[in-house]
Structures are given as C-alpha cells and as structure tokens.
XYZ file of C-alpha atoms in Angstrom:
212
model
C 84.612 114.538 101.229
C 87.610 116.532 102.142
C 89.758 117.910 99.546
C 93.394 118.601 99.570
C 94.407 121.870 100.941
C 96.405 124.216 98.445
C 100.098 124.229 98.924
C 100.842 127.298 100.930
C 104.486 128.596 100.219
C 106.299 130.640 102.595
C 109.951 131.791 102.194
C 112.244 128.863 103.529
C 115.826 129.176 104.646
C 117.431 126.499 103.080
C 121.172 125.214 102.510
C 120.643 126.782 99.067
C 119.725 130.100 100.500
C 116.435 131.696 100.870
C 113.890 130.066 98.475
C 110.545 131.801 98.145
C 108.725 130.049 95.199
C 107.522 126.511 95.716
C 108.783 125.760 92.002
C 112.313 126.477 93.427
C 111.661 124.373 96.638
C 110.026 121.314 94.879
C 112.756 119.686 92.939
C 114.887 119.471 96.194
C 111.880 117.852 97.921
C 111.570 115.415 95.263
C 115.023 114.606 95.236
C 114.963 114.304 99.231
C 112.170 111.698 98.679
C 114.475 109.713 96.354
C 117.232 109.981 99.127
C 114.696 108.729 101.773
C 113.893 105.777 99.524
C 117.495 104.939 98.995
C 118.000 104.917 102.689
C 114.984 102.860 103.476
C 116.091 100.218 100.739
C 119.478 99.787 102.395
C 117.792 99.390 105.789
C 115.481 96.707 104.158
C 118.646 94.923 102.758
C 120.508 94.903 105.939
C 119.959 91.511 107.432
C 120.829 92.928 110.998
C 117.869 95.453 110.842
C 114.968 94.416 112.932
C 111.258 94.892 111.549
C 110.339 97.317 114.223
C 110.020 101.107 113.769
C 111.821 103.058 116.367
C 111.481 106.689 117.325
C 114.998 107.357 115.889
C 114.214 105.681 112.936
C 111.805 108.478 112.027
C 114.411 110.965 112.842
C 117.087 109.351 110.912
C 114.808 108.750 107.786
C 113.997 112.435 107.892
C 117.667 113.396 108.051
C 118.517 111.099 105.336
C 115.936 112.544 103.083
C 116.016 116.306 103.774
C 119.544 117.220 105.323
C 120.741 118.092 101.895
C 117.877 120.972 102.009
C 117.358 121.908 105.555
C 119.891 122.588 108.242
C 117.112 121.673 110.811
C 116.545 118.112 109.492
C 116.423 115.339 112.240
C 114.993 118.099 114.509
C 111.487 118.014 115.973
C 109.306 121.157 115.718
C 109.432 124.002 118.555
C 106.289 125.526 117.317
C 102.572 124.641 117.449
C 101.428 122.930 114.366
C 99.515 120.096 112.864
C 97.635 118.464 110.103
C 95.133 120.820 108.355
C 96.204 123.829 110.867
C 94.707 121.653 113.809
C 97.288 120.983 116.560
C 96.772 117.664 118.205
C 100.268 117.488 119.835
C 102.015 120.313 121.468
C 105.757 120.869 120.456
C 107.024 119.749 123.801
C 105.150 116.232 123.724
C 106.466 115.354 120.199
C 109.424 113.419 121.284
C 107.257 111.393 124.002
C 104.636 110.783 121.487
C 107.187 109.379 118.846
C 108.264 106.895 121.562
C 104.579 106.073 122.287
C 104.485 105.310 118.311
C 107.491 102.912 118.789
C 105.592 100.990 121.286
C 102.394 100.979 119.467
C 103.912 99.962 116.285
C 105.751 96.756 118.061
C 102.150 95.968 119.337
C 100.660 96.050 115.990
C 103.408 94.257 114.162
C 103.489 91.600 116.801
C 99.784 91.076 116.130
C 100.214 90.341 112.638
C 99.519 86.753 111.275
C 102.720 84.933 110.056
C 101.132 85.041 106.357
C 99.791 88.621 106.449
C 97.546 89.759 103.788
C 97.280 93.177 101.919
C 94.309 93.998 104.299
C 96.534 93.284 107.089
C 99.532 95.424 105.772
C 96.931 98.438 104.861
C 95.863 98.341 108.654
C 99.360 98.559 109.989
C 100.180 101.253 107.435
C 96.967 103.156 107.867
C 97.549 103.312 111.794
C 101.258 104.112 111.514
C 100.835 106.830 108.977
C 97.909 108.445 110.778
C 99.787 108.333 113.942
C 102.797 109.878 112.387
C 100.776 112.757 110.908
C 98.761 113.330 113.881
C 102.042 113.957 115.763
C 103.272 115.965 112.966
C 106.885 116.046 114.389
C 108.502 118.486 112.024
C 108.440 122.024 111.162
C 107.772 120.953 107.524
C 107.664 117.896 105.169
C 105.636 116.001 107.377
C 103.334 114.807 104.500
C 106.568 113.668 102.489
C 107.982 111.968 105.394
C 104.716 110.201 106.224
C 104.586 108.704 102.666
C 108.459 107.807 103.035
C 107.506 105.970 106.005
C 104.885 103.910 104.241
C 107.650 102.578 102.406
C 109.641 101.874 105.616
C 106.793 99.783 106.782
C 106.421 97.953 103.431
C 109.990 97.389 102.765
C 111.608 97.083 106.230
C 108.748 95.931 108.399
C 106.939 93.617 106.160
C 110.108 92.677 104.197
C 108.230 93.360 100.882
C 111.266 94.686 98.934
C 113.270 93.892 95.689
C 116.917 93.479 95.201
C 117.325 96.970 94.010
C 115.306 100.378 94.662
C 113.936 100.124 90.947
C 112.598 96.414 91.710
C 111.014 97.227 94.934
C 107.219 97.824 95.165
C 106.352 101.627 95.040
C 103.189 103.127 96.385
C 101.654 105.617 94.149
C 99.775 107.707 96.767
C 97.555 110.181 94.607
C 96.847 108.557 91.396
C 93.521 110.248 90.941
C 91.785 113.255 92.321
C 89.136 110.694 94.374
C 92.249 109.084 96.167
C 93.472 112.705 97.325
C 89.877 112.861 98.933
C 89.908 109.437 100.238
C 93.276 110.046 101.959
C 92.258 113.245 103.629
C 88.939 111.762 104.574
C 90.721 108.964 106.186
C 92.888 111.055 108.156
C 90.082 113.076 109.285
C 88.100 109.999 110.457
C 91.037 108.418 112.239
C 91.774 111.843 114.029
C 88.401 112.645 115.154
C 86.454 109.429 115.363
C 89.054 106.784 115.904
C 87.734 105.219 113.000
C 90.588 103.633 110.889
C 88.278 101.755 108.275
C 88.232 104.820 105.814
C 92.217 105.167 105.858
C 92.619 101.203 105.956
C 90.576 101.241 102.669
C 92.542 103.949 101.084
C 95.609 101.930 101.761
C 94.236 98.686 100.582
C 93.434 100.367 97.329
C 97.010 101.639 96.929
C 98.328 98.233 97.753
C 96.379 96.577 95.392
C 97.297 98.772 92.715
C 101.119 98.290 93.841
C 100.787 94.573 93.619
C 98.151 94.052 90.940
C-alpha cells in the first residue's frame, strides 16, 4: 500500500516574504483552507448558484483560499509537475483539461439518481477529486485545494450543507495512518488502471464517518 510522501519544503516567495521553514508556511495554509470553506459555504447558500462545477469555479476557489498567501493564486502552473512527481498533464494542457473536467462533472452529476446515496456521493467525489489531482493545475497547494473541492461537491453540488459553516458536514480526510494509505492507493489505481473502486471506497468511509 502506498504511503504518504514526506512533505518537501522549499523556500516560497509569499506575500509575507520568503518563507523557508514549513512551520512558518503551514499556519497560512490552514487559514487558507478556512477561507476556502467560507467561500464554498457562501456559494452553497446562494440560491442562484447552480450545482455544476465550472473550470472557473476551481480557479476562484483557489484564489479565495490562497490569494492571501500567494501572489500567483488563481494562476495555473507553467512548469511540468504532477502528483507523486509523475506528470500526467503538461502545463500547456491544464486549462483545457480543467474545461474537460467541467464537462465530465456535468455528465456525472446528471447521472445521479434524484435520491442519491452516500455511495453515489462517494463516486462523484472520487472521480472529481482524482481528475483534479491528475491535472495538478497549480504550482502548489493542489492537495489542499482538492480537499476543499470535496466540500464544494458536497455542499454546493449535492446540497448537503448547514445554515452555517460550523453546522455544515466536514470531511476528515486522514483520521488514521491507514486512511492515508487508502487515499494514495486509490489515486494510484485511478490514475494507472482507471479503477475508481478503491478511491470510491475511501470516500465512502469518510462520508460514513461524517454522517455517522
């Protein structure tokens, strides 16, 4: 089973200056995740917002979360990078692949039954999350943005949202060491064998924990 790669820290040029130690960067990233969730909750609370995920929603979510830290927030990468250092999508293909994700998401969403189950939600989330990570659209923060995107799917697209951020269902992605391995194994199987079952099982377990 795959394990999580150690967090590699490189000096980062941020709005707070050059930050070298990950311990200095992490508080800003955590705050960014909170800002991202606040933005998603506002979207979910707006009756005019449709349940579909657009390519620009991905960019806007990234900006809402991380513009306070990075001047390049909202901007897709211009270098060759990918999950686990494997490049699946070249930098010049990122925007077109995000548009493909928009169309794929619409098809997946439209195929949902009117009364969807947690298993249905897990499949939608697994496919959306994997395709986002496969594209790896940003220079950094792809993991955190992908986890925020899970809440976008849950709150905005599926409508499983509370009247406040605190009352909305929150997914705990890595409650155990085993769950970390399950997640990365699921991504690996989806990327290399187009087998979504392991990642779907991972998300179903997280949703069952969330909704108890």
